[in-house]
Structure formats: C-alpha cells, structure tokens
Tab-separated table of C-alpha atoms in Angstrom:
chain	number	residue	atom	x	y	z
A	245	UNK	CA	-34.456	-33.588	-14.499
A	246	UNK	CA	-31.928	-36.543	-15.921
A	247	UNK	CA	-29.042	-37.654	-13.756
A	248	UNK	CA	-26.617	-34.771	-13.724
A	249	UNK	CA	-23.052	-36.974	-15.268
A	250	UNK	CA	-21.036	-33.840	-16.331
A	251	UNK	CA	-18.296	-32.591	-14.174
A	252	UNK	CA	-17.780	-28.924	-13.431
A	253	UNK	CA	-15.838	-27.930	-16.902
A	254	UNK	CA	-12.248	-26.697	-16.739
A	255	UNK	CA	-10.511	-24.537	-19.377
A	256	UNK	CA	-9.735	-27.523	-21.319
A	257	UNK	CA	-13.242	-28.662	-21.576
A	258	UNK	CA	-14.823	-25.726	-22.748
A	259	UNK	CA	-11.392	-24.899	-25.117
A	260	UNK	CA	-13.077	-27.934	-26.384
A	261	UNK	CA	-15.828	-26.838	-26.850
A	262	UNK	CA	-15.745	-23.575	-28.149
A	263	UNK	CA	-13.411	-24.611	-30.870
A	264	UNK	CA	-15.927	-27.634	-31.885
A	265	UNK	CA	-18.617	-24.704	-32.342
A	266	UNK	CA	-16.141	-22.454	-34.159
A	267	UNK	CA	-15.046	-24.856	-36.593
A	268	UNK	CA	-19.093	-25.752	-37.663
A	269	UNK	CA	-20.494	-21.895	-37.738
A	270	UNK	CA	-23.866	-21.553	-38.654
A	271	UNK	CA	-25.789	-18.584	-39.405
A	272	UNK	CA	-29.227	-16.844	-38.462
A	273	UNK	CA	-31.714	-19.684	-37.998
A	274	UNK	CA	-29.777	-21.983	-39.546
A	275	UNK	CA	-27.889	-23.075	-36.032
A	276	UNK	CA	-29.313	-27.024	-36.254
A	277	UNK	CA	-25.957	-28.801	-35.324
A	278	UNK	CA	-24.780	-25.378	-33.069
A	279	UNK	CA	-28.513	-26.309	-31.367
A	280	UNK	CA	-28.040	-30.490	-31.183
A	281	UNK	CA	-24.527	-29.856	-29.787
A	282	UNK	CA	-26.085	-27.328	-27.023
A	283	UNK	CA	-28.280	-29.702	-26.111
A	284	UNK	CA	-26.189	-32.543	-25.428
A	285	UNK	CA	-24.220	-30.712	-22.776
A	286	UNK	CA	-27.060	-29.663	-21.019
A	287	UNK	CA	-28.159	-33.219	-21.131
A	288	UNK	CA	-25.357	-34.494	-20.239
A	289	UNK	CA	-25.386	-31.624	-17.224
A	290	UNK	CA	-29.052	-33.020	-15.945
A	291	UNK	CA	-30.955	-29.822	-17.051
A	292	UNK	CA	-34.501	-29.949	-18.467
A	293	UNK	CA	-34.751	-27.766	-21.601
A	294	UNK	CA	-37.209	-26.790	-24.638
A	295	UNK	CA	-35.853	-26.958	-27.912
A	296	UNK	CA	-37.480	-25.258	-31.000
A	297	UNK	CA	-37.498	-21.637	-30.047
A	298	UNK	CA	-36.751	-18.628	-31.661
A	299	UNK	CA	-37.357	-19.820	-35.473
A	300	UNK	CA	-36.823	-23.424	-34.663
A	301	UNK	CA	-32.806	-23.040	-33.370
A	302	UNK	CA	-33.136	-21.452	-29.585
A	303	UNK	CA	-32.927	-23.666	-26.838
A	304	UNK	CA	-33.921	-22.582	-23.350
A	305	UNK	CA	-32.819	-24.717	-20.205
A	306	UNK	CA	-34.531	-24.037	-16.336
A	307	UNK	CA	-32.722	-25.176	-13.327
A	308	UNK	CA	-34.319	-24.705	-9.722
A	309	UNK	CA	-32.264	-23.802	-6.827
A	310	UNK	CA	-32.183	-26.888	-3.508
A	311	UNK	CA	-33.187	-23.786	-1.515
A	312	UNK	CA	-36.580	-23.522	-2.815
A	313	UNK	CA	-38.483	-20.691	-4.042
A	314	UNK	CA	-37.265	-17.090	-5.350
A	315	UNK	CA	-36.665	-14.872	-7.759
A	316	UNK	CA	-36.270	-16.076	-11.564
A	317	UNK	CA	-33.458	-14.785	-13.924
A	318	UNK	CA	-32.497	-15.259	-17.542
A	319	UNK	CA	-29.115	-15.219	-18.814
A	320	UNK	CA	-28.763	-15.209	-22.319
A	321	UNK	CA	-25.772	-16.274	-25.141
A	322	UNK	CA	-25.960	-16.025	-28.925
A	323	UNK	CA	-25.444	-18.617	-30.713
A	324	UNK	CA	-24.973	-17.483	-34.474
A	325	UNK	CA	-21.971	-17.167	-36.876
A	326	UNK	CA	-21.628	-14.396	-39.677
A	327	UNK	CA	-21.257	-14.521	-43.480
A	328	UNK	CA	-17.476	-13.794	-43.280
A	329	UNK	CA	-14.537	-16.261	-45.088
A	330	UNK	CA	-12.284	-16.303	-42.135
A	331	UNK	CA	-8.731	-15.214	-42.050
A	332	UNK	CA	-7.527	-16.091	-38.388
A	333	UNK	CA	-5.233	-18.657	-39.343
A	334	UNK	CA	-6.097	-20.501	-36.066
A	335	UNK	CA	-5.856	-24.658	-35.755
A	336	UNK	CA	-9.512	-24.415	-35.286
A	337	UNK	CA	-10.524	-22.140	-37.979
A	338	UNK	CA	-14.207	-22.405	-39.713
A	339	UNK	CA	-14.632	-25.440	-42.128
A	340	UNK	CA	-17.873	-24.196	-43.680
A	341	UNK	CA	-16.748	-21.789	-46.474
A	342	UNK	CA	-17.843	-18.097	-46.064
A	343	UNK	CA	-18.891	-18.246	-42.785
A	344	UNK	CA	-17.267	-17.734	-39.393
A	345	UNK	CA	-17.670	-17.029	-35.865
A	346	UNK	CA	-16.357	-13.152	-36.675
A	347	UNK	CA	-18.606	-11.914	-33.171
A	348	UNK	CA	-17.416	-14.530	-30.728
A	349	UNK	CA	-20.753	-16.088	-30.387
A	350	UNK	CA	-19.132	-19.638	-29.864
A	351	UNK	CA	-17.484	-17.915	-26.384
A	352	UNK	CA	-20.428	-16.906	-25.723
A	353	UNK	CA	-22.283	-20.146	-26.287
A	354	UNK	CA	-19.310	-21.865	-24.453
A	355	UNK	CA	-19.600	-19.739	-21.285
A	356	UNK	CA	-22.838	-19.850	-20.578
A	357	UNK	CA	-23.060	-23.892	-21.114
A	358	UNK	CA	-20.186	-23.896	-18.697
A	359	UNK	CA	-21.975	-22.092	-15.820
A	360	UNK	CA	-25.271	-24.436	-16.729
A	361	UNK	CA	-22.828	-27.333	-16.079
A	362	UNK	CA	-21.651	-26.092	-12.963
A	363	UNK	CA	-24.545	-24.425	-11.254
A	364	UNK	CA	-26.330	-27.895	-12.078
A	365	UNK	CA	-23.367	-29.537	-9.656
A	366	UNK	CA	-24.021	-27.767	-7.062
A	367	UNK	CA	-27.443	-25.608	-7.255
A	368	UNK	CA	-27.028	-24.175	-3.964
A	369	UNK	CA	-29.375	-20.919	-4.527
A	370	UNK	CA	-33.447	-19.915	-3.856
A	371	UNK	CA	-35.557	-19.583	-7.134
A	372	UNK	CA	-34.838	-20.482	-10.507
A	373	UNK	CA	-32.248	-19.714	-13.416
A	374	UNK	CA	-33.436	-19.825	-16.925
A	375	UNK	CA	-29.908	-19.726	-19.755
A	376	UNK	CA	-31.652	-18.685	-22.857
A	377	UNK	CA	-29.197	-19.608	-26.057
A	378	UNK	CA	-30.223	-17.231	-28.740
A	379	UNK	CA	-30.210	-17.599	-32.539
A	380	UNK	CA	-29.998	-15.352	-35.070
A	381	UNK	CA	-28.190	-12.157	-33.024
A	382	UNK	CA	-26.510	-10.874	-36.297
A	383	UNK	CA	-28.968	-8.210	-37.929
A	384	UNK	CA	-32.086	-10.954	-38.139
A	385	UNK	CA	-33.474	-10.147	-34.685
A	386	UNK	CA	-33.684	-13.452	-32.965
A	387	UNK	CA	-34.247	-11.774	-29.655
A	388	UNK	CA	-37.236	-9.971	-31.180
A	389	UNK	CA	-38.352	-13.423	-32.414
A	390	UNK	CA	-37.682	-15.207	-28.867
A	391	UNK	CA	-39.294	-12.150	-27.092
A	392	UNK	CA	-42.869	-12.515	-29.848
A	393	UNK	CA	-42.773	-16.290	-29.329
A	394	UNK	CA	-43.716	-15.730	-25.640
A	395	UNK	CA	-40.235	-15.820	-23.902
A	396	UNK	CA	-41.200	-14.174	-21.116
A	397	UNK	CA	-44.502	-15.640	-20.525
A	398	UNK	CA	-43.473	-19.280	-20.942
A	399	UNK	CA	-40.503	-18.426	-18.704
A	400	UNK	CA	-41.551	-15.993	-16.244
A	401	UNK	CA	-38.284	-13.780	-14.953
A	402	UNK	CA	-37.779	-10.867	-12.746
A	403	UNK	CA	-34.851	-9.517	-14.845
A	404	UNK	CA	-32.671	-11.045	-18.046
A	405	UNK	CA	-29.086	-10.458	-18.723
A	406	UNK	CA	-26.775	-10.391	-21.321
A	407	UNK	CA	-22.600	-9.954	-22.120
A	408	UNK	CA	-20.020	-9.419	-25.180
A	409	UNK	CA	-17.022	-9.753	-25.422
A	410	UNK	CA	-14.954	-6.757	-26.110
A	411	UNK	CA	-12.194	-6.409	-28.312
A	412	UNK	CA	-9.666	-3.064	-27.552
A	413	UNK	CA	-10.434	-3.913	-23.776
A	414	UNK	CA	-7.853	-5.787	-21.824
A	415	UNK	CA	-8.848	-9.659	-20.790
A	416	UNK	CA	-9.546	-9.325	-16.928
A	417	UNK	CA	-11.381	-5.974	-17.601
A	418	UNK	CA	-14.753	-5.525	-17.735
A	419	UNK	CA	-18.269	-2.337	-18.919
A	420	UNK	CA	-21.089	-1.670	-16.974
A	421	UNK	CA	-22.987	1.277	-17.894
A	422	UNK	CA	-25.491	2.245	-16.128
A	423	UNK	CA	-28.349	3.465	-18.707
A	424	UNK	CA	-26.710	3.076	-22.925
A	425	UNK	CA	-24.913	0.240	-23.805
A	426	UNK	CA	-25.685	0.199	-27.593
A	427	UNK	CA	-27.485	2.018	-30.511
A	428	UNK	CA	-30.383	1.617	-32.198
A	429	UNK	CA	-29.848	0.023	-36.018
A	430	UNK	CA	-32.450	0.844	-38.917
A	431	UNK	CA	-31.407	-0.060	-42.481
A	432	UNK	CA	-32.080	1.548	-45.874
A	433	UNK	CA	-32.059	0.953	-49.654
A	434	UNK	CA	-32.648	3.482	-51.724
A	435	UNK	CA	-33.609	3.504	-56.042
A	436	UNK	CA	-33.644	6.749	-57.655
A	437	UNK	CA	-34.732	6.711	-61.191
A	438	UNK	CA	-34.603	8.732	-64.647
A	439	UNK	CA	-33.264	8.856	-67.620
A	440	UNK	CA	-29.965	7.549	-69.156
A	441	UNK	CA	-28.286	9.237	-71.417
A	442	UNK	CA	-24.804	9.394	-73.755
A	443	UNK	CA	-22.052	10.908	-71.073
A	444	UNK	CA	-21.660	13.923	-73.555
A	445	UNK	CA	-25.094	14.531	-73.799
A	446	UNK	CA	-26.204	15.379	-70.307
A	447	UNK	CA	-28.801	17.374	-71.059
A	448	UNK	CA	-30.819	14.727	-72.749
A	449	UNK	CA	-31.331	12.442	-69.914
A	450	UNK	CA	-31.323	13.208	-66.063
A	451	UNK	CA	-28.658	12.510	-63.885
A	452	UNK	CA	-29.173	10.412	-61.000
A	453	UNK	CA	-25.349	9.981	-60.464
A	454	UNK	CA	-25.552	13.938	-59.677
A	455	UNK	CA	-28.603	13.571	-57.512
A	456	UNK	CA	-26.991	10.653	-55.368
A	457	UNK	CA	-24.232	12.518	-54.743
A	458	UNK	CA	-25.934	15.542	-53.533
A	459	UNK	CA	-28.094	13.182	-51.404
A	460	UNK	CA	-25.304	11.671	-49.877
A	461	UNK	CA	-23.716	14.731	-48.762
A	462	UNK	CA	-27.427	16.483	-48.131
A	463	UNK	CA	-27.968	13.742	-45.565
A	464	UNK	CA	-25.657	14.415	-43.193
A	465	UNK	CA	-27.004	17.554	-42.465
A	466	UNK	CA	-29.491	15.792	-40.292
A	467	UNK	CA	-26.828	14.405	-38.375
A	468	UNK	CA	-24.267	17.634	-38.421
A	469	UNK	CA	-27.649	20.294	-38.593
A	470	UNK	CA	-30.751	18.574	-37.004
A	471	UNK	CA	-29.077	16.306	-34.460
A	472	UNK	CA	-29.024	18.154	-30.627
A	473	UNK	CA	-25.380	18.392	-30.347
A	474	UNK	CA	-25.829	16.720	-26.742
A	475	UNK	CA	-26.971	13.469	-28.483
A	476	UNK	CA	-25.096	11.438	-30.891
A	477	UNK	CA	-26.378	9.717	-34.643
A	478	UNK	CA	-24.309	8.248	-36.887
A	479	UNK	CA	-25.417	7.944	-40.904
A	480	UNK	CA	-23.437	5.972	-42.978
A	481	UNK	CA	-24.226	5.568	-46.824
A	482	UNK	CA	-22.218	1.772	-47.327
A	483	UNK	CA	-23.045	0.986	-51.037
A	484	UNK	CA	-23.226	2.630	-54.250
A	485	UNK	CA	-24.720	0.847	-57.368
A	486	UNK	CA	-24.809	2.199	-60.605
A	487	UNK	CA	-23.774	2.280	-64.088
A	488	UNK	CA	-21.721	-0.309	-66.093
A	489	UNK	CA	-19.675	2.224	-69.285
A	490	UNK	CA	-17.191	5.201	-69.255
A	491	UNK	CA	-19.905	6.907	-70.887
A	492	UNK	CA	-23.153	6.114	-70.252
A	493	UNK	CA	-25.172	7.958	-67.519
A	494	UNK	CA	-27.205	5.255	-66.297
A	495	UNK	CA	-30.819	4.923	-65.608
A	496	UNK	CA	-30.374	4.364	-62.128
A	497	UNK	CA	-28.957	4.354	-58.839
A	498	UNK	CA	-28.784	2.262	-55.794
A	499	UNK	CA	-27.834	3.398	-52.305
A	500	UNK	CA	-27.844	1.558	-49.004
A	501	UNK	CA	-26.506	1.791	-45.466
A	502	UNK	CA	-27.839	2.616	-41.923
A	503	UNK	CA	-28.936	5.150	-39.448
A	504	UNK	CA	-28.096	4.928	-35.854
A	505	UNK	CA	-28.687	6.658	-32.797
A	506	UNK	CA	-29.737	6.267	-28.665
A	507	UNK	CA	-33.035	8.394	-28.249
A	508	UNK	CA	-35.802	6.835	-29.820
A	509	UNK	CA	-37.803	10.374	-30.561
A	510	UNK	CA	-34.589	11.581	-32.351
A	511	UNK	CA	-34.467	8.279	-34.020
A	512	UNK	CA	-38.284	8.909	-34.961
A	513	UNK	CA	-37.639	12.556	-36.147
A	514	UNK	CA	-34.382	11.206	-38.595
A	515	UNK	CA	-36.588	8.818	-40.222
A	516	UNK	CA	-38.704	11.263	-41.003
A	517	UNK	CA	-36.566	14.149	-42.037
A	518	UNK	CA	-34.219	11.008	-44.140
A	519	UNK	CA	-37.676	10.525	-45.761
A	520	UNK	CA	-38.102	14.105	-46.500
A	521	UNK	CA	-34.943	14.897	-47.707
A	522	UNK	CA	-35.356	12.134	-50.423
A	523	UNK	CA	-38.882	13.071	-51.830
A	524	UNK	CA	-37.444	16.664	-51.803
A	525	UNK	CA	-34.070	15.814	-54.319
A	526	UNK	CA	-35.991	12.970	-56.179
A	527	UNK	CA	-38.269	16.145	-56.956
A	528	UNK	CA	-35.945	19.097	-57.896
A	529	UNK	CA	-33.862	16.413	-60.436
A	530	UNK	CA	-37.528	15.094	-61.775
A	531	UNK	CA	-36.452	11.372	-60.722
A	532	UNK	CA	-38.471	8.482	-59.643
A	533	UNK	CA	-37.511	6.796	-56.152
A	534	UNK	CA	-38.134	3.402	-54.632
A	535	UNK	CA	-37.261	3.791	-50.454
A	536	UNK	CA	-37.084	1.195	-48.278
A	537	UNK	CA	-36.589	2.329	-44.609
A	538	UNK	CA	-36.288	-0.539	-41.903
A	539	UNK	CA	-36.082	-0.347	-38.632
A	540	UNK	CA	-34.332	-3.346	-37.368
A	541	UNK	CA	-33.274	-2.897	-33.604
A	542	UNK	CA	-33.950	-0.247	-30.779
A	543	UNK	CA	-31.804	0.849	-28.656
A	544	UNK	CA	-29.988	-1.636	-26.291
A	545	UNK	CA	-31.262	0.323	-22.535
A	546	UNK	CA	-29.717	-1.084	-19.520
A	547	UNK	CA	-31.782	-0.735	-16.278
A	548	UNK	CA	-29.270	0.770	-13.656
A	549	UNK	CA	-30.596	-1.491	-10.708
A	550	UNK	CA	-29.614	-4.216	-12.504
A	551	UNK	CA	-25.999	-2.549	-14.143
A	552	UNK	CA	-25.122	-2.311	-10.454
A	553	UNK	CA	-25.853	-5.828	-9.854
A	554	UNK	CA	-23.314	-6.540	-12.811
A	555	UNK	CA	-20.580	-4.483	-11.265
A	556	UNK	CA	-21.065	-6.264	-7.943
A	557	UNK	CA	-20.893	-9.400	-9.445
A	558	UNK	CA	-17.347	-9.042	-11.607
A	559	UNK	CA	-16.376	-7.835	-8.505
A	560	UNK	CA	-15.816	-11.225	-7.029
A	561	UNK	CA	-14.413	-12.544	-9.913
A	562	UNK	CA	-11.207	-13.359	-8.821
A	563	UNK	CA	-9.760	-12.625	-12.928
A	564	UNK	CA	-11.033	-9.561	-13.407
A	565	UNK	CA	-9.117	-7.016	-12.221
A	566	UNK	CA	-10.805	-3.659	-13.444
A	567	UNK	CA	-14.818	-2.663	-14.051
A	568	UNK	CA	-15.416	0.779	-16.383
A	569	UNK	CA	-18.395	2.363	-15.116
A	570	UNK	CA	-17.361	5.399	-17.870
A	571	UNK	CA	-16.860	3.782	-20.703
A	572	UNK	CA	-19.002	5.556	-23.606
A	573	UNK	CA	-21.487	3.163	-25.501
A	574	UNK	CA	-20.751	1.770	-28.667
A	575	UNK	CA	-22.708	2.609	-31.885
A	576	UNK	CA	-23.061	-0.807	-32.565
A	577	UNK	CA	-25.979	-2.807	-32.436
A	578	UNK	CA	-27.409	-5.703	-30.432
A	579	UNK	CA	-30.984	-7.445	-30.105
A	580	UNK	CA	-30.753	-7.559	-27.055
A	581	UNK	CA	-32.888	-4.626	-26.453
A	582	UNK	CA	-35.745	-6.633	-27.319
A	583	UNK	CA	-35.642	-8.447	-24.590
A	584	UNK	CA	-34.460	-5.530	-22.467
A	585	UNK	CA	-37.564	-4.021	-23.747
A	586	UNK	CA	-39.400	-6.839	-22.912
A	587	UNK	CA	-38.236	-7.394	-19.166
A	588	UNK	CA	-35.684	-5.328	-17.044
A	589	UNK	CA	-32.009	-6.125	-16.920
A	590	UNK	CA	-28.375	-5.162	-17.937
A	591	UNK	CA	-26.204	-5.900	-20.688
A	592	UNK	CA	-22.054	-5.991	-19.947
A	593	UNK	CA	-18.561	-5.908	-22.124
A	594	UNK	CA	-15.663	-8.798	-20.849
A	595	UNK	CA	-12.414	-7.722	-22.662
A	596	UNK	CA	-11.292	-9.835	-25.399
A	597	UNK	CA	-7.919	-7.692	-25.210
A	598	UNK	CA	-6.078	-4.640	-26.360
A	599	UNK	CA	-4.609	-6.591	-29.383
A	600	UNK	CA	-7.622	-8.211	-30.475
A	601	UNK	CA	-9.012	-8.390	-34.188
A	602	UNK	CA	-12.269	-6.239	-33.946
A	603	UNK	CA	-15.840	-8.115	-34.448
A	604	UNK	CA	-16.435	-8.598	-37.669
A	605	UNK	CA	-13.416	-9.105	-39.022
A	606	UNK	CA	-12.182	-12.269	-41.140
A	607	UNK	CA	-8.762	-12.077	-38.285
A	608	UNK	CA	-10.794	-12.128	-35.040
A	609	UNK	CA	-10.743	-14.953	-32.661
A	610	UNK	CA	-12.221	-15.320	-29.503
A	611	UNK	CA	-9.501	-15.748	-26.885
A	612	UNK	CA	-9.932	-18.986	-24.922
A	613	UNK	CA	-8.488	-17.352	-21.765
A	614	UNK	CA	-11.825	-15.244	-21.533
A	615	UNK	CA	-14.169	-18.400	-21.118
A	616	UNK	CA	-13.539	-19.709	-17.149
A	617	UNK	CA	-13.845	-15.470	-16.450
A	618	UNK	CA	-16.912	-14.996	-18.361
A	619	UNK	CA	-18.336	-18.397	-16.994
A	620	UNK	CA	-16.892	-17.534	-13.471
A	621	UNK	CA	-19.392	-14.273	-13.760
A	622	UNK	CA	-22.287	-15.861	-14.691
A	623	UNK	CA	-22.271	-18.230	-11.593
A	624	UNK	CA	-21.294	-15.094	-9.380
A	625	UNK	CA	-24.326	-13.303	-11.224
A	626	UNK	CA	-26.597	-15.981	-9.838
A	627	UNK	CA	-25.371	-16.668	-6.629
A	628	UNK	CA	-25.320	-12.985	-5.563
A	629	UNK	CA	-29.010	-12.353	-7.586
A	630	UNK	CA	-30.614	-15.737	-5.834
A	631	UNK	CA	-30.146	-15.366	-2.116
A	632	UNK	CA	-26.467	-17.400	-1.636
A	633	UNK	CA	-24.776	-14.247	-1.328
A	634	UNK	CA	-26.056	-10.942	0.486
A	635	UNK	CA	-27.335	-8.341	-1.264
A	636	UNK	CA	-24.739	-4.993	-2.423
C-alpha cells in the first residue's frame, strides 16, 4: 500500500469530482480517462488496485481492515456514460458531443471513491473490502465481462453489492427489496421479406407492411394470453423500418425492440413462443425472415440475507430518513445480476428526488446532495458487514 495523502472528502470534494467525470463521459469500454482519473484518487487514498479489467477499463481496489482477518465484500459503481446529446443546461454539462452521463454513473463513481478515501483513513474493521468500478453497465454487459474474467476468483468475496440512484424517489429515501429488484433484458431485430410491389397493385407482390403489423399486435398475446397473470412481461416493439415512396410496397421490413420479464422459465417459454409466432406469420404471408433474438441480461435477484443487511445499514445513515421495503421492482435492466448470479448479495435504490429528470433522459442530472448519503452508506455497509458494528 502507498502512503495514504487524501483527506476524508467533503461535499465539495467529491462535487468536484463528480462534475470532472460528468463533463468527460465516456461510453462502454471506452472509459480510459473515466479509468486514469479513478485511479489517481485511489492512489492518492493509499489503496493497492488492478487496472485492466473488464475489457481493459475496470479497476478493482482491496483494502484490509487493522483488525485482521474476516469476511470479504465487494461493492461495486459503474462507471459508463450513454449515447445521449445532453440537455441539462447545468455549468458542468458533457463536453464530448452525443454523449452524457444520462444514468448517473459519475455519482456513482463519485460515491464509492469517496468511501475508498475514507475507509482508507481510518480502516478500523476485520477482513477485507474489495470497490469494484465497473465499465460498460449500459446494455454491453460489463458485469458479465468482469464476472467471465475471473472476478470472483481473483477477488474472493462472501457477498457483492450494488446501488442506483432513483429518480421519482425523494433524496433521503431509500429501496430494499427483498428478492426482485430488476428485469431481465433480451433484445430483438427482426427482417421479414417478399415482394414489392406498385401500392395499387397489391396483389402482385406480398405485403410485409400487413404482416408486421399483424405481428406486432399478434405478439402481445404472449404477454396479455400466455403470461400467468401473477407474473409480469413487458414487450415493446421500438422501431419500424421500411419503405421510402407513397406508393411503393416495399420489399422489406425491419422491426426491433425488447422482451422483459422476472422468472427465467417464463422468460425461456416467451422466447420460444416470440420465435413461434414469427415462423408461423412469415409462413401464412409466404415471406422470408431473418430473426435475431439476444438475450442480454437476467434478471437482477437480490438475496434477502443480504437486502436486510442493506436496510440495517441506511438505517444509520443519519440523511436518510425513510427505507421502502414495498416498493415494486422496476422493469428496467441492470448487469448487475451477473454478478449477483455469480456471488450472493443485494442491490438498493437512493432517491435522486421527486422532481428529478428520469434516467435516460438528455435533462437528467445527478443531484450532488445525494453523494455524502450514498458514500455515508457504503462506509455504514462495511462497518456493520466487517465486525465494527454488531450484527442486526
């Protein structure tokens, strides 16, 4: 370890920060000066880290407890921007056209660097803390990456957790659920084929701006029709490509969008039906079809043990002054759940506030008021997890 010469950050400090990482947002494996800038603050903080991880951008940093032996953790922040062209207006808005922090990754990033920093001060725990600093969060699977890589063999850990921030929940409050936190995410593009024709000549070609249609509608049958009505899935068709006259009927048509659900048999049994239900139409109209079906994240699974853990935690954060423990999961997406899948743990929501732009959206901005509380947590996490604190 090299001689610790930060001071515990204060909200200035990591204002500081976090606005240095919004203004330079990089995207999924692309995070090289996002990366460098990590690792100067947890050099400067005395903690030994390995750069390189995760595609080349993840950076993981270990720091041992004075009290000796124990358990290990991971806590983990994402580190990657989004292909938006922001609209906040803020002083500190993107400089990097087309791309922003849109997800409030750089909070992220910032809070867990500032509980490194301050943890390294003053390490008075048992066992050993690993902050894992993700890349590519944002529908590339960077967990999955970290998790293939050998995460959790080169850093051996009893349990891994993981936060958001939450916009439409007020700052101070806080999620914990128990078992669902997030959806499973599978993508889809989708080519039928046939025959173009003159507009007022139908009959001469085949239509595959007819057959869409029907498909679009046909599919959410599986959702309205094959879906237990105890369980929830979500289909959304996003895009539709085709044609370029008034009166043409094209060749062909291009769908896309995704399929989302909790239960991983149901999520089997959609994929197949959504498969079905395609060779079935592409039949009847006599059309071609091209179908690519990818599933991109499971379901994000937290292990109750470890939600309750959470709870107990925020608890003794002195700015948060409500936890949900009946808040319905989102069906949003997060790779996370690979390394949930990978190791037990629990994955929580810190409100961004009622007013807040939502993620994804070229007005969000990640308020600066959240980063002591969410950084605040992550020590509590520890301390309570690695023998300082008794046990709930």
């Amino acid at each position: 370890m090299t001689q610790n010469t930060s001071s515990i950050p204060d909200a200035d400090t990591l204002r500081a920060w976090r606005h240095d990482l919004h203004r330079h947002p990089e995207t999924a494996f692309d995070e090289h000066r996002t990366s460098r800038r990590i690792a100067e603050i947890l050099s400067q903080a005395g903690l030994d880290f390995v750069e390189g991880l995760g595609g080349g951008t993840g950076i993981v940093a270990t720091l041992e407890g004075r009290r000796g032996p124990g358990r290990s953790i991971g806590l983990r922040a994402d580190i990657d921007a989004l292909d938006v062209c922001e609209a906040s207006g803020v002083a500190h808005a993107s400089q990097t056209p087309g791309k922003m922090h849109a997800c409030g990754h750089d909070g992220h990033t910032t809070m867990l660097l500032g509980a490194a920093c301050q943890l390294a001060r003053d390490p008075d725990f048992a066992g050993r803390v690993h902050f894992i600093f993700q890349p590519a969060e944002e529908s590339e699977g960077g967990g999955r990456v970290m998790v293939e890589e050998g995460l959790f063999e080169r850093f051996p850990m009893e349990a891994v957790y993981g936060l958001h921030n939450w916009p439409g929940l007020a700052l101070g409050e806080a999620a914990v659920h128990d078992t669902a936190v997030m959806a499973a995410f599978d993508v889809f593009t989708l080519t039928l084929e046939g025959k173009g024709c003159h507009a007022a000549m139908p009959h001469l070609g085949t239509d595959v701006i007819l057959a869409a249609c029907q498909l679009v509608n046909q599919l959410q049958g599986l959702v309205s029709r094959e879906t237990p009505a105890h369980q929830t899935a979500v289909l959304s068709v996003t895009q539709f490509h085709a044609g370029d006259a008034f009166n043409v009927i094209p060749e062909s048509v291009e769908l896309r969008g995704t399929l989302r659900c909790f239960d991983e048999p149901l999520r089997q049994h959609l994929q197949r039906r959504f498969h079905e239900a395609v060779d079935a139409l592409a039949g009847f109209h006599g059309l071609s079809v091209t179908f690519d079906y990818q599933p991109r994240y499971p379901a994000t699974i937290n292990a109750p043990e470890h939600a309750g853990h959470c709870a107990a935690a925020l608890d003794e954060v002195p700015d948060i002054t409500h936890v949900h423990r009946d808040l319905p999961p989102s069906m949003a997406s997060e790779d996370f759940a690979f390394m949930l899948g990978a190791c037990p743990g629990a994955y929580i929501w810190l409100g961004n506030g009622e007013d807040s732009a939502a993620l994804h959206n070229p007005h969000y901005d990640f308020d600066d008021r959240l980063t002591p509380i969410g950084m605040s947590y992550w020590v509590r996490l520890v301390k309570r997890l690695l023998d300082q604190l008794p046990a709930a």
